[in-house]
Amino acid sequence: MINAVEKLHEFDKFGSRLGMERMNVVLEKLGNPHENLRVIHVAGTNGKGSVCKYLEEGLAACGYKVGLYTSPYIERFNERIRLGGHDISDEDLGIYTEKVLEAVDEMISEGHDSPTEFEVVTAIALLYFKEKQADITILEVGLGGSGDSTNVIRRPLICAITSISYDHMDRLGNTLGEIAADKAGIIKSGVPVVSNVDEPEAARVIAAAAYQKGSRLYDISKLKFSITEESPVSQKVSMELYETDYSDVEISMTGIHQAENLKTALAVIEILRKKREIKVERSRLYEGLKRAVQPGRFEVISGSEDELPMVVIDGAHNEAGADALRQTAEKFFHGRRILLVTGMLADKQVDEIIEHFVRITEDIIATEPDNPRKLSCGELEAKLKARGISPLKSVESAECVDAARSIWDGYEVVIFAGSLYLIGDVRRVIKNG
């Protein structure tokens, strides 16, 4: 059996190139496995991973065999392709990688450009979901929308856009309107679209795209909800969606942004239910939603309110994510002694992220993700010092957990944040003791 992950990483040399041509060729050679999948397509700057997780668990609890394709992974590559509540096995990953690579070899021999790594993995997921007969497939957009490889789906059941904020400006545009236009590329003719975008410029672009495609737009950005019984590990949310009452939905992801993500997922479910595309049993749906946990999103991985310090990891890697982390930390940890360990990618909104992080605490360890695009800990230290903050320590990625442990007895809360690559490594180290 081939080492699937190593083989897939060989395609990394082709970089990230948007467009549908290569995907269409490879999928045609595989028999177009995507054409009859019942797909929920989810795009957005932040929140799309959590929305997908709510959908996966909620629909699975109601009896559906759910396929889920997301990116990136936190600890293990297999997390990206899930079916029936389980990550794809190493054996199946090897089998389906071989099938797709045969098609790739054939297309290259015919003179076509090689697909990128993301395109190959997307093809693997679509073929896997087709042959394993997923009832519903949830696809999370990788980058943008219009040119993303998941956009090969011609007629999904429904599309959802979770949020629009600044990220990947080098690829998607420098204004929120330009970014929204790219993400609105997932909207298909006659297919309903849920939008939880509250920024006016971006919302107008999405509304115009839906109108042009003849797609019914469900703008839920102004729909209200209430939150009760909040804690760092759970909250209860109540709302009414299209004359259906969803009261006291308990979820295990906290923060107002997660209540917004729940609203998006419930709107998708409610619209599909009203269109008779799915059947939902309320108590089972609630049970599934409570089980939904997105690793690395304000995740308490060690300690508790009674066993300090409480150790939290959060994948905040752009300004909107950093703002959400700051607000959540202020809500639950106000007045607590907080240690923040942070490292970032150099091509992200580093200065804007730092502005939010230094409002959480001035006790900071500067580190770096294990990634070629990293901002070095030395560069991060310099940026912090320019704001009058001297990091307690400045360490390379492999040393950041030990550096935090050496001093965290003096803190009530320890937060690791700034990059999904960083928190994936941190999660693995702390979970394994």
XYZ file of C-alpha atoms in Angstrom:
433
model
C 0.000 0.000 0.000
C 1.360 3.430 -0.931
C 2.046 6.065 1.684
C -0.873 8.209 0.619
C 0.018 11.371 2.520
C 3.598 11.411 1.202
C 2.312 10.912 -2.343
C -0.195 13.720 -1.960
C 2.397 16.110 -0.566
C 4.426 15.616 -3.757
C 1.764 17.735 -5.486
C 2.529 20.651 -3.161
C 5.172 21.786 -5.672
C 2.341 22.858 -7.991
C 1.242 25.400 -5.381
C -2.297 26.722 -5.042
C -3.906 27.567 -8.371
C -7.569 28.452 -8.558
C -9.782 27.307 -11.425
C -12.011 24.412 -12.473
C -10.311 23.047 -15.588
C -8.029 20.507 -13.923
C -10.772 19.331 -11.541
C -13.188 18.764 -14.417
C -10.632 16.658 -16.290
C -9.658 14.411 -13.377
C -13.269 13.909 -12.252
C -14.370 13.010 -15.773
C -11.712 10.299 -15.837
C -13.103 9.018 -12.525
C -16.643 8.834 -13.923
C -17.802 12.196 -12.507
C -18.437 10.893 -8.971
C -19.580 14.337 -7.818
C -22.593 14.655 -10.085
C -25.149 12.803 -7.984
C -23.915 13.712 -4.519
C -26.380 15.604 -2.309
C -24.128 18.477 -1.268
C -24.248 21.285 1.278
C -21.598 23.787 0.172
C -20.153 26.139 2.812
C -17.911 29.169 2.237
C -16.848 32.118 4.382
C -13.819 33.765 5.941
C -14.386 32.504 9.478
C -16.803 30.011 10.992
C -17.252 27.648 8.064
C -15.482 24.768 9.818
C -17.706 25.071 12.889
C -20.850 25.377 10.745
C -19.841 22.204 8.924
C -19.316 20.426 12.249
C -22.770 21.420 13.527
C -24.272 20.162 10.264
C -22.343 16.901 10.377
C -23.309 16.024 13.944
C -26.874 17.313 13.691
C -27.702 15.408 10.500
C -25.877 12.272 11.647
C -27.964 12.220 14.831
C -31.071 12.273 12.628
C -29.949 9.096 10.872
C -28.030 10.370 7.847
C -24.734 8.929 6.643
C -22.818 12.204 6.374
C -19.649 12.840 4.399
C -17.571 15.827 5.509
C -14.655 17.390 3.636
C -12.738 20.159 5.416
C -9.304 21.771 5.555
C -6.787 22.149 6.980
C -6.366 19.368 9.514
C -5.313 19.975 13.102
C -3.352 16.848 14.019
C -3.813 14.164 11.376
C -4.358 14.364 7.623
C -7.249 11.854 7.741
C -9.370 14.420 9.631
C -10.020 16.177 6.320
C -12.235 13.384 4.955
C -14.902 11.980 7.278
C -17.817 9.623 6.734
C -20.325 8.291 9.229
C -18.625 10.137 12.083
C -15.160 8.689 11.448
C -12.019 9.940 9.759
C -11.119 8.070 6.587
C -9.000 5.023 7.450
C -5.381 4.759 6.320
C -6.405 1.789 4.176
C -9.209 3.644 2.391
C -7.060 6.739 1.998
C -4.454 4.579 0.266
C -7.027 2.861 -1.967
C -8.706 6.069 -3.113
C -5.401 7.900 -3.524
C -4.250 5.161 -5.902
C -7.470 5.434 -7.909
C -7.170 9.192 -8.276
C -3.441 9.129 -9.057
C -4.102 6.713 -11.921
C -6.486 9.275 -13.398
C -3.933 12.048 -12.776
C -1.194 10.097 -14.582
C -3.537 9.632 -17.532
C -4.469 13.313 -17.752
C -0.814 14.400 -17.560
C 0.122 11.920 -20.307
C -2.508 13.591 -22.481
C -0.846 16.974 -22.015
C -3.049 18.458 -19.297
C -1.536 20.443 -16.423
C -1.082 18.544 -13.186
C -3.705 19.194 -10.516
C -2.618 20.756 -7.239
C -2.491 18.865 -3.950
C -5.806 20.355 -2.828
C -7.458 19.350 -6.102
C -6.203 15.769 -5.792
C -7.438 15.510 -2.194
C -10.820 16.969 -3.213
C -11.133 14.354 -5.963
C -10.300 11.615 -3.447
C -13.002 12.859 -1.089
C -15.675 13.092 -3.809
C -14.903 9.608 -5.130
C -14.883 8.187 -1.592
C -18.235 9.746 -0.704
C -19.764 8.503 -3.965
C -18.561 4.920 -3.687
C -19.333 4.685 0.034
C -22.832 6.089 -0.657
C -22.976 9.124 1.594
C -26.554 10.346 2.107
C -25.425 13.968 2.407
C -22.014 15.470 1.679
C -20.825 18.661 3.376
C -18.074 20.480 1.499
C -16.089 23.260 3.130
C -14.520 25.638 0.626
C -10.741 25.687 0.864
C -9.982 29.180 -0.454
C -12.438 31.790 -1.699
C -15.267 30.223 -3.659
C -15.455 30.714 -7.407
C -12.125 29.086 -8.243
C -11.956 26.618 -5.353
C -11.849 22.952 -6.347
C -15.007 22.205 -4.319
C -16.908 24.533 -6.668
C -16.985 21.765 -9.241
C -20.373 20.861 -7.720
C -22.922 22.112 -10.256
C -26.111 21.884 -8.220
C -25.808 21.502 -4.444
C -28.840 21.210 -2.192
C -28.000 24.559 -0.624
C -25.075 26.976 -0.232
C -24.066 28.912 2.867
C -21.734 31.870 3.373
C -20.784 32.241 7.025
C -18.914 35.551 7.160
C -16.767 37.948 5.155
C -13.665 39.602 6.554
C -10.095 40.272 5.504
C -7.981 37.187 4.731
C -6.072 35.888 1.687
C -6.183 39.352 0.134
C -3.369 38.398 -2.245
C -5.757 35.919 -3.883
C -9.267 37.225 -3.274
C -9.037 41.027 -3.411
C -8.260 43.990 -1.197
C -11.827 45.074 -0.352
C -14.620 43.224 1.411
C -16.693 43.590 -1.754
C -14.031 41.846 -3.848
C -13.622 39.072 -1.270
C -17.412 38.635 -1.105
C -17.648 38.437 -4.906
C -15.199 35.547 -4.950
C -16.938 33.680 -2.131
C -20.335 34.304 -3.777
C -19.007 32.267 -6.674
C -20.394 29.156 -4.973
C -23.962 30.408 -5.554
C -25.636 28.301 -8.253
C -28.647 29.046 -10.405
C -31.870 28.298 -8.567
C -30.090 26.918 -5.477
C -31.024 28.542 -2.122
C -28.242 30.381 -0.319
C -27.965 31.231 3.381
C -25.941 34.339 4.192
C -24.844 35.352 7.680
C -22.796 38.289 6.406
C -23.453 41.535 8.288
C -20.868 43.813 6.648
C -22.943 46.026 4.306
C -20.578 46.148 1.320
C -20.086 42.387 1.308
C -23.795 41.686 1.948
C -24.790 43.793 -1.073
C -22.425 41.831 -3.320
C -23.839 38.501 -2.128
C -27.429 39.709 -2.582
C -26.638 40.864 -6.122
C -25.013 37.527 -6.974
C -28.034 35.607 -5.680
C -30.379 37.832 -7.697
C -28.351 37.359 -10.880
C -28.406 33.577 -10.425
C -32.114 33.443 -9.631
C -31.285 31.933 -6.236
C -33.414 32.577 -3.201
C -31.366 34.428 -0.595
C -31.958 33.756 3.078
C -30.178 36.656 4.797
C -30.056 35.652 8.471
C -27.542 38.282 9.579
C -30.180 40.336 11.403
C -32.024 37.416 13.007
C -31.640 37.588 16.788
C -30.770 34.916 19.308
C -30.328 34.821 23.067
C -27.594 33.093 25.041
C -28.003 31.652 28.533
C -25.967 29.498 30.924
C -22.609 30.397 29.414
C -19.334 28.790 30.454
C -15.929 28.330 28.801
C -17.066 24.896 27.561
C -20.769 25.255 26.732
C -23.694 27.597 26.219
C -27.433 27.472 25.548
C -28.795 29.383 22.577
C -32.405 30.162 21.660
C -33.769 31.607 18.407
C -36.670 31.485 15.986
C -35.942 30.622 12.363
C -38.659 30.963 9.752
C -41.486 30.399 12.232
C -39.764 27.439 13.872
C -38.710 27.770 17.486
C -35.254 26.530 18.446
C -35.107 27.088 22.195
C -32.343 26.105 24.618
C -30.041 24.479 22.080
C -27.044 23.404 24.133
C -23.737 23.510 22.302
C -20.217 22.630 23.403
C -18.501 25.486 21.580
C -18.584 28.820 23.315
C -18.543 32.491 22.384
C -21.020 34.676 20.523
C -19.369 33.763 17.219
C -20.241 30.104 17.834
C -23.861 31.079 18.466
C -23.737 32.825 15.075
C -22.296 29.674 13.509
C -25.072 27.628 15.100
C -27.623 30.040 13.602
C -26.148 29.483 10.141
C -26.222 25.697 10.522
C -29.787 25.682 11.876
C -30.941 27.927 9.020
C -29.507 25.435 6.523
C -31.227 22.555 8.306
C -34.541 24.401 8.601
C -34.601 25.406 4.916
C -33.776 21.868 3.784
C -36.446 20.518 6.144
C -39.072 22.876 4.736
C -38.055 21.878 1.198
C -38.479 18.230 2.272
C -34.887 17.402 1.388
C -34.321 16.074 4.921
C -36.322 14.876 7.899
C -35.381 16.102 11.364
C -36.323 14.726 14.762
C -35.927 17.584 17.232
C -34.500 15.753 20.255
C -31.990 13.845 18.129
C -30.942 17.022 16.354
C -30.295 18.693 19.714
C -28.235 15.701 20.869
C -26.100 15.897 17.741
C -25.562 19.638 18.012
C -24.365 19.225 21.588
C -21.784 16.663 20.414
C -20.343 19.033 17.820
C -16.845 20.135 18.764
C -14.417 21.729 16.337
C -10.868 21.016 17.541
C -8.821 24.147 18.017
C -11.721 26.588 18.319
C -11.550 27.943 21.883
C -10.918 24.370 22.971
C -10.077 23.644 26.600
C -7.493 20.867 26.327
C -6.234 20.770 29.911
C -7.376 21.889 33.331
C -10.751 23.278 34.338
C -12.365 25.944 36.492
C -11.417 23.816 39.500
C -8.012 22.642 38.267
C -5.882 25.578 37.183
C -4.405 26.594 34.900
C -7.066 26.097 32.270
C -5.258 25.572 28.947
C -7.059 26.784 25.824
C -6.092 26.520 22.162
C -7.664 28.706 19.496
C -6.957 28.823 15.773
C -7.462 32.589 15.459
C -5.276 33.457 12.466
C -6.819 36.628 11.022
C -8.180 39.857 12.472
C -11.780 38.652 12.801
C -10.666 35.463 14.540
C -8.392 37.379 16.898
C -11.233 39.764 17.726
C -13.541 36.818 18.512
C -10.890 35.273 20.758
C -10.363 38.569 22.588
C -14.092 39.003 23.211
C -14.501 35.427 24.437
C -11.468 35.680 26.720
C -12.743 38.971 28.164
C -16.157 37.428 28.813
C -14.962 34.312 30.622
C -11.543 35.245 32.004
C -11.948 38.874 33.037
C -9.656 39.603 35.966
C -7.774 36.316 35.606
C -4.008 36.060 35.161
C -3.584 35.011 31.545
C -0.490 33.745 29.728
C -0.667 33.929 25.929
C 1.603 31.861 23.694
C 1.391 33.012 20.098
C 2.989 32.394 16.721
C 1.751 33.425 13.280
C 2.282 33.092 9.556
C 4.054 36.065 8.004
C 1.446 36.485 5.240
C -1.430 37.012 7.681
C -2.704 40.268 9.231
C 0.046 40.154 11.831
C -0.211 43.737 13.115
C -4.004 43.607 13.399
C -3.903 40.233 15.163
C -1.320 41.513 17.646
C -3.500 44.531 18.470
C -6.246 42.184 19.677
C -3.890 39.785 21.449
C -2.169 42.448 23.555
C -5.593 43.467 24.850
C -6.024 39.944 26.243
C -2.794 40.074 28.260
C 0.674 41.580 28.272
C 2.194 38.296 29.494
C 3.178 36.761 26.161
C 5.533 34.063 24.930
C 6.544 34.659 21.319
C 6.954 31.556 19.182
C 6.400 30.482 15.572
C 4.460 27.815 13.645
C 6.348 24.933 12.062
C 5.637 26.166 8.546
C 7.753 27.712 5.755
C 5.486 30.793 5.801
C 6.129 31.457 9.478
C 6.818 34.803 11.052
C 9.985 34.080 13.031
C 9.777 34.414 16.794
C 12.437 37.104 16.536
C 10.297 39.172 14.166
C 7.254 38.702 16.381
C 9.265 39.732 19.431
C 10.310 42.923 17.636
C 6.714 43.756 16.756
C 5.633 43.250 20.362
C 8.473 45.412 21.663
C 7.410 48.156 19.235
C 4.137 48.194 21.199
C 5.968 48.437 24.518
C 5.612 44.758 25.410
C 8.634 42.567 26.073
C 7.787 38.869 25.617
C 8.460 36.726 28.670
C 10.256 34.320 26.339
C 10.971 34.015 22.630
C 11.273 30.386 21.553
C 11.102 28.232 18.450
C 7.983 26.138 17.825
C 9.279 22.884 19.313
C 10.012 24.610 22.627
C 6.820 26.611 23.155
C 4.890 24.076 25.266
C 7.852 23.453 27.589
C 8.453 27.206 27.843
C 4.818 27.751 28.861
C 4.819 24.837 31.320
C 7.906 26.201 33.063
C 5.970 29.291 34.187
C 2.254 28.520 33.901
C 1.777 27.621 37.566
C 1.621 31.363 38.140
C -1.384 31.746 35.820
C -5.048 30.836 35.903
C -5.426 30.624 32.113
C -2.966 29.738 29.345
C -3.979 30.424 25.728
C -2.145 29.189 22.639
C -3.293 31.044 19.501
C -2.310 32.675 16.216
C -2.076 29.795 13.736
C -3.808 26.490 13.057
C -0.384 24.990 12.373
C 0.825 26.076 15.800
C -2.154 24.816 17.773
C -2.157 21.476 15.944
C 1.329 20.774 17.259
C 0.458 22.124 20.718
C -2.681 19.991 20.902
C -0.729 16.867 20.020
C 2.006 17.529 22.595
C -0.331 18.365 25.489
C -2.825 15.573 24.755
C 0.009 13.048 24.680
C 1.274 14.245 28.036
